[in-house]
Short mmCIF file of C-alpha atoms (C1' of nucleotides) in Angstrom, two decimals:
data_model
loop_
_atom_site.label_atom_id
_atom_site.label_comp_id
_atom_site.label_asym_id
_atom_site.label_seq_id
_atom_site.Cartn_x
_atom_site.Cartn_y
_atom_site.Cartn_z
CA MET C 1 41.32 21.16 -17.50
CA GLY C 2 38.69 19.67 -15.58
CA LYS C 3 34.73 20.56 -15.18
CA GLN C 4 35.74 22.83 -12.64
CA ALA C 5 37.24 25.16 -15.26
CA THR C 6 33.77 25.08 -17.12
CA GLU C 7 32.33 27.03 -14.12
CA MET C 8 35.16 29.20 -13.78
CA LEU C 9 35.18 30.26 -17.07
CA LYS C 10 31.90 31.87 -16.71
CA GLY C 11 32.05 35.53 -17.05
CA ILE C 12 35.84 35.36 -17.62
CA LEU C 13 35.43 34.06 -21.01
CA GLU C 14 33.95 37.15 -21.91
CA GLY C 15 36.59 39.31 -20.60
CA ILE C 16 39.30 37.32 -22.37
CA VAL C 17 37.29 37.51 -25.76
CA LEU C 18 37.21 41.46 -25.21
CA ALA C 19 40.52 41.55 -24.28
CA ILE C 20 41.60 39.84 -27.51
CA LEU C 21 39.33 42.15 -29.54
CA SER C 22 40.89 45.21 -27.93
CA ASP C 23 44.02 44.12 -29.61
CA ARG C 24 42.71 43.98 -32.95
CA PRO C 25 39.53 43.27 -34.81
CA ALA C 26 38.93 39.67 -35.28
CA TYR C 27 36.30 36.93 -36.47
CA GLY C 28 34.70 34.18 -34.53
CA TYR C 29 36.91 31.41 -36.32
CA GLU C 30 39.99 33.37 -35.68
CA ILE C 31 39.36 33.86 -31.98
CA THR C 32 38.60 30.09 -31.54
CA ALA C 33 41.92 29.46 -33.33
CA ARG C 34 43.79 31.79 -30.97
CA LEU C 35 42.33 30.64 -27.87
CA ARG C 36 43.45 26.98 -28.82
CA GLU C 37 46.93 28.07 -29.30
CA GLN C 38 46.86 29.87 -25.88
CA GLY C 39 46.15 26.75 -24.21
CA PHE C 40 42.26 26.65 -24.18
CA ALA C 41 42.22 23.59 -25.98
CA ASP C 42 38.66 22.46 -25.42
CA ILE C 43 36.71 25.64 -25.68
CA ALA C 44 33.81 24.76 -28.11
CA GLU C 45 33.37 26.68 -31.26
CA GLY C 46 29.60 27.17 -30.59
CA THR C 47 30.66 28.78 -27.02
CA ILE C 48 32.57 31.41 -28.86
CA TYR C 49 29.77 32.31 -31.48
CA ALA C 50 27.17 32.18 -28.67
CA LEU C 51 29.40 34.59 -26.96
CA LEU C 52 30.12 36.78 -29.81
CA LEU C 53 26.35 37.40 -30.50
CA ARG C 54 25.62 38.17 -27.10
CA ILE C 55 28.24 40.82 -27.11
CA GLU C 56 26.96 42.17 -30.38
CA GLN C 57 23.69 42.41 -28.72
CA ARG C 58 24.66 44.35 -26.07
CA SER C 59 26.55 46.60 -28.41
CA LEU C 60 30.07 46.11 -27.20
CA VAL C 61 31.43 45.61 -30.65
CA ASP C 62 30.92 46.86 -34.34
CA VAL C 63 30.55 44.37 -36.92
CA GLU C 64 31.55 44.15 -40.51
CA LYS C 65 31.13 41.54 -43.21
CA VAL C 66 34.36 40.49 -45.04
CA PRO C 67 34.57 38.16 -47.92
CA SER C 68 36.82 35.47 -47.35
CA GLU C 69 39.28 33.69 -49.62
CA LYS C 70 38.12 30.47 -48.32
CA GLY C 71 34.52 29.43 -47.04
CA PRO C 72 31.55 31.94 -46.09
CA PRO C 73 32.06 35.44 -45.35
CA ARG C 74 33.76 36.25 -41.98
CA LYS C 75 31.92 38.61 -39.40
CA VAL C 76 34.89 40.54 -38.26
CA TYR C 77 34.16 42.14 -34.64
CA SER C 78 35.76 45.34 -33.30
CA LEU C 79 35.56 46.66 -29.85
CA ASN C 80 33.62 50.06 -29.52
CA ALA C 81 33.63 52.61 -26.75
CA GLN C 82 31.22 50.84 -24.69
CA GLY C 83 32.93 47.58 -25.22
CA ARG C 84 36.12 49.31 -23.92
CA ASP C 85 34.43 50.39 -20.64
CA VAL C 86 33.02 46.92 -20.14
CA LEU C 87 36.62 45.52 -20.58
CA ALA C 88 38.15 48.26 -18.27
CA GLU C 89 35.13 47.11 -15.63
CA PHE C 90 36.25 43.51 -16.23
CA TRP C 91 39.83 44.33 -15.40
CA ARG C 92 38.90 45.98 -12.17
CA THR C 93 36.74 43.08 -10.95
CA TRP C 94 39.48 40.59 -12.12
CA SER C 95 42.01 42.61 -10.04
CA PHE C 96 40.00 42.49 -6.98
CA LEU C 97 39.66 38.99 -7.36
CA ALA C 98 43.25 38.03 -8.07
CA GLU C 99 44.19 39.91 -4.93
CA ARG C 100 41.92 38.19 -2.82
CA LEU C 101 42.67 34.69 -3.96
CA GLU C 102 46.41 35.59 -3.67
CA GLN C 103 45.87 36.60 -0.13
CA LEU C 104 43.97 33.34 0.33
CA ARG C 105 46.60 31.48 -1.07
CA GLU C 106 49.54 32.73 1.02
CA GLY C 107 47.45 32.39 4.17
CA GLY C 108 46.63 28.73 3.47
CA ARG C 109 49.93 27.44 4.00
CA MET M 1 31.48 45.27 -7.73
CA GLY M 2 28.95 45.28 -10.91
CA LYS M 3 26.89 42.42 -12.39
CA GLN M 4 29.81 41.13 -14.19
CA ALA M 5 30.97 39.93 -10.77
CA THR M 6 28.11 37.80 -10.18
CA GLU M 7 29.11 35.74 -13.34
CA MET M 8 33.09 35.81 -12.66
CA LEU M 9 32.21 34.26 -9.21
CA LYS M 10 30.91 31.25 -10.59
CA GLY M 11 33.23 28.16 -9.73
CA ILE M 12 35.60 30.67 -7.93
CA LEU M 13 33.44 31.46 -5.16
CA GLU M 14 33.41 27.32 -4.18
CA GLY M 15 37.47 27.83 -4.41
CA ILE M 16 37.37 30.58 -2.00
CA VAL M 17 35.24 28.78 0.53
CA LEU M 18 37.59 25.71 0.30
CA ALA M 19 40.50 27.85 0.77
CA ILE M 20 38.70 29.26 3.87
CA LEU M 21 38.17 25.73 5.27
CA SER M 22 41.72 24.60 4.51
CA ASP M 23 42.69 27.20 7.11
CA ARG M 24 40.44 26.05 9.65
CA PRO M 25 36.95 24.60 10.22
CA ALA M 26 33.98 27.11 10.18
CA TYR M 27 30.43 27.29 10.01
CA GLY M 28 28.17 29.32 7.46
CA TYR M 29 27.31 32.28 9.20
CA GLU M 30 31.01 32.84 9.96
CA ILE M 31 32.00 32.16 6.39
CA THR M 32 29.81 34.81 5.43
CA ALA M 33 30.95 37.42 7.76
CA ARG M 34 34.55 36.73 6.82
CA LEU M 35 33.71 36.96 3.23
CA ARG M 36 32.15 40.56 3.93
CA GLU M 37 35.15 41.40 5.83
CA GLN M 38 37.31 40.78 2.97
CA GLY M 39 35.27 43.12 0.31
CA PHE M 40 32.87 40.53 -0.87
CA ALA M 41 30.17 42.82 0.46
CA ASP M 42 27.22 41.73 -1.52
CA ILE M 43 27.09 37.84 -1.58
CA ALA M 44 24.09 36.91 -0.41
CA GLU M 45 23.86 34.72 2.70
CA GLY M 46 21.59 32.04 0.60
CA THR M 47 24.41 31.82 -1.81
CA ILE M 48 27.04 30.49 0.80
CA TYR M 49 24.53 27.99 2.56
CA ALA M 50 23.49 26.56 -0.81
CA LEU M 51 27.22 26.16 -1.73
CA LEU M 52 28.05 24.53 1.76
CA LEU M 53 25.25 22.08 1.00
CA ARG M 54 26.65 21.19 -2.33
CA ILE M 55 30.09 20.63 -1.12
CA GLU M 56 28.76 18.52 1.57
CA GLN M 57 26.64 16.37 -0.81
CA ARG M 58 29.85 16.04 -3.05
CA SER M 59 31.83 14.80 0.37
CA LEU M 60 34.33 17.45 0.20
CA VAL M 61 33.74 18.20 3.82
CA ASP M 62 33.17 16.61 7.11
CA VAL M 63 30.12 18.19 9.19
CA GLU M 64 29.87 18.54 12.86
CA LYS M 65 26.70 20.12 14.87
CA VAL M 66 27.95 22.37 17.67
CA PRO M 67 25.54 24.16 20.11
CA SER M 68 25.91 27.93 19.65
CA GLU M 69 25.62 30.18 22.73
CA LYS M 70 23.44 32.42 20.60
CA GLY M 71 20.99 31.30 18.28
CA PRO M 72 20.30 27.69 16.86
CA PRO M 73 23.32 25.07 16.64
CA ARG M 74 26.05 25.64 14.06
CA LYS M 75 27.20 23.27 11.37
CA VAL M 76 30.82 23.24 11.41
CA TYR M 77 32.26 22.26 8.13
CA SER M 78 35.72 21.09 7.90
CA LEU M 79 37.86 20.24 4.76
CA ASN M 80 38.61 16.56 4.26
CA ALA M 81 41.10 14.69 1.91
CA GLN M 82 38.84 14.82 -1.02
CA GLY M 83 38.12 18.37 -0.54
CA ARG M 84 41.82 19.12 -0.02
CA ASP M 85 42.05 17.42 -3.52
CA VAL M 86 39.52 19.51 -5.27
CA LEU M 87 40.99 22.62 -3.73
CA ALA M 88 44.44 21.79 -5.12
CA GLU M 89 42.76 21.20 -8.41
CA PHE M 90 41.25 24.61 -8.15
CA TRP M 91 44.50 26.24 -7.76
CA ARG M 92 46.06 24.65 -10.58
CA THR M 93 43.12 25.91 -12.83
CA TRP M 94 43.37 29.39 -11.24
CA SER M 95 47.10 29.74 -11.74
CA PHE M 96 46.27 28.93 -15.46
CA LEU M 97 43.62 31.44 -16.01
CA ALA M 98 45.76 34.14 -14.17
CA GLU M 99 48.82 33.36 -16.12
CA ARG M 100 46.77 33.72 -19.44
CA LEU M 101 44.90 36.83 -18.18
CA GLU M 102 48.05 38.29 -17.11
CA GLN M 103 49.75 38.05 -20.40
CA LEU M 104 46.36 39.24 -22.13
CA ARG M 105 46.63 42.08 -19.99
CA GLU M 106 50.28 42.90 -20.90
CA GLY M 107 49.64 42.55 -24.69
CA GLY M 108 46.69 44.80 -24.35
CA ARG M 109 48.94 48.14 -24.23
"C1'" DT U 1 6.78 42.90 24.18
"C1'" DC U 2 9.34 44.21 20.52
"C1'" DC U 3 13.59 44.22 18.19
"C1'" DA U 4 18.20 43.01 16.45
"C1'" DC U 5 21.28 39.58 16.01
"C1'" DT U 6 22.57 34.78 15.19
"C1'" DA U 7 22.03 30.55 12.25
"C1'" DC U 8 20.14 27.77 8.86
"C1'" DT U 9 16.87 26.25 4.76
"C1'" DC U 10 14.26 26.56 0.51
"C1'" DG U 11 12.03 27.70 -4.26
"C1'" DG U 12 12.35 30.18 -8.37
"C1'" DC U 13 14.90 33.03 -11.80
"C1'" DG U 14 18.65 34.53 -15.07
"C1'" DT U 15 23.06 33.89 -17.26
"C1'" DT U 16 26.49 31.31 -18.96
"C1'" DA U 17 29.38 27.37 -21.05
"C1'" DC U 18 28.79 22.73 -23.13
"C1'" DT U 19 27.10 19.36 -26.59
"C1'" DA U 20 25.53 18.22 -30.63
"C1'" DT U 21 24.07 19.22 -34.96
"C1'" DG U 22 23.32 21.94 -39.10
"C1'" DT U 23 24.17 25.02 -42.76
"C1'" DA U 24 27.33 26.66 -46.43
"C1'" DC U 25 31.33 27.90 -49.22
"C1'" DC U 26 35.78 26.68 -51.63
"C1'" DA U 27 39.90 23.95 -53.09
"C1'" DG U 28 42.01 19.75 -54.40
"C1'" DT U 29 41.61 15.31 -56.08
"C1'" DA U 30 40.45 10.68 -57.98
"C1'" DT H 1 31.26 14.40 -61.32
"C1'" DA H 2 31.68 12.86 -56.34
"C1'" DC H 3 34.17 13.04 -52.46
"C1'" DT H 4 36.97 15.12 -48.91
"C1'" DG H 5 38.72 18.48 -45.62
"C1'" DG H 6 39.15 22.80 -43.96
"C1'" DT H 7 36.88 27.46 -43.27
"C1'" DA H 8 33.08 29.98 -40.98
"C1'" DC H 9 28.65 30.71 -38.82
"C1'" DA H 10 24.29 29.46 -36.11
"C1'" DT H 11 21.25 27.37 -32.86
"C1'" DA H 12 18.43 24.10 -29.80
"C1'" DG H 13 18.74 21.91 -25.63
"C1'" DT H 14 20.81 20.76 -21.03
"C1'" DA H 15 23.32 21.45 -16.31
"C1'" DA H 16 25.36 24.40 -13.09
"C1'" DC H 17 25.91 28.29 -10.10
"C1'" DG H 18 25.02 32.53 -7.51
"C1'" DC H 19 20.92 35.78 -6.70
"C1'" DC H 20 16.72 37.14 -4.51
"C1'" DG H 21 12.99 36.98 -1.41
"C1'" DA H 22 10.96 34.60 2.22
"C1'" DG H 23 10.74 31.55 6.09
"C1'" DT H 24 12.07 29.32 10.76
"C1'" DA H 25 14.12 29.35 15.29
"C1'" DG H 26 16.82 30.56 19.29
"C1'" DT H 27 18.97 34.21 22.14
"C1'" DG H 28 19.44 38.63 24.82
"C1'" DG H 29 18.62 43.50 25.53
"C1'" DA H 30 15.63 48.00 25.47
#
DNA sequence: TCCACTACTCGGCGTTACTATGTACCAGTA
DNA sequence: TACTGGTACATAGTAACGCCGAGTAGTGGA
């Protein structure tokens, strides 16, 4: 993905992470790994941690420290009610955008 | 649309404008008006003009000054070859994102 | 004359993702 | 013991983008 993608991810990456957490709780390193598997190869670790800190400060997630077999303790994030609201709002906005863009793409040929 | 949308528009708004221009040449005020018709009610005028200046500086568009019946002369933008390349790249990135998100949404229930 | 509409420009702001770097813990191994 | 590599989190600085607010200017109608 090119540099365009960097800008396009803004705001969307947060939605993606919230969606991942809505499936089940997860910790930063795990989320980074899952994103890489799903094709987001070049998303920096630091980006995810910064994002997680932000949504923690906005109280969209609950946090639990869990000891790890390997390495430092994990911060496991789980989506709370407020987080679910934000996620729902995200999907609404996304749907709106996706519809408009689909129309534009059709019209463009 | 909420404040989330502001961030989500980043990068995408440029694609939208390029797509509009790929249909046919247009000038700033006209583009703003068309966006409003299509539901992007709260996109600031200044945002569009700034975006147009950026894509002009990156040589994605050709510019022609055309006198207007009402008000100051119009700057009519038309997509050139380079702009078409960037638009194509935009659609590729968009498709990628749209696919991933569709998967996430399915998995989420 | 005043207002509304058309049309473009500019400076400053907040948010976001990226880069680069650092800390720390553990297991295997030579 | 020392080294390497994988796990796990944190942070400082940067660039880009969209928003806000204000300003300039031309036209036509009340």
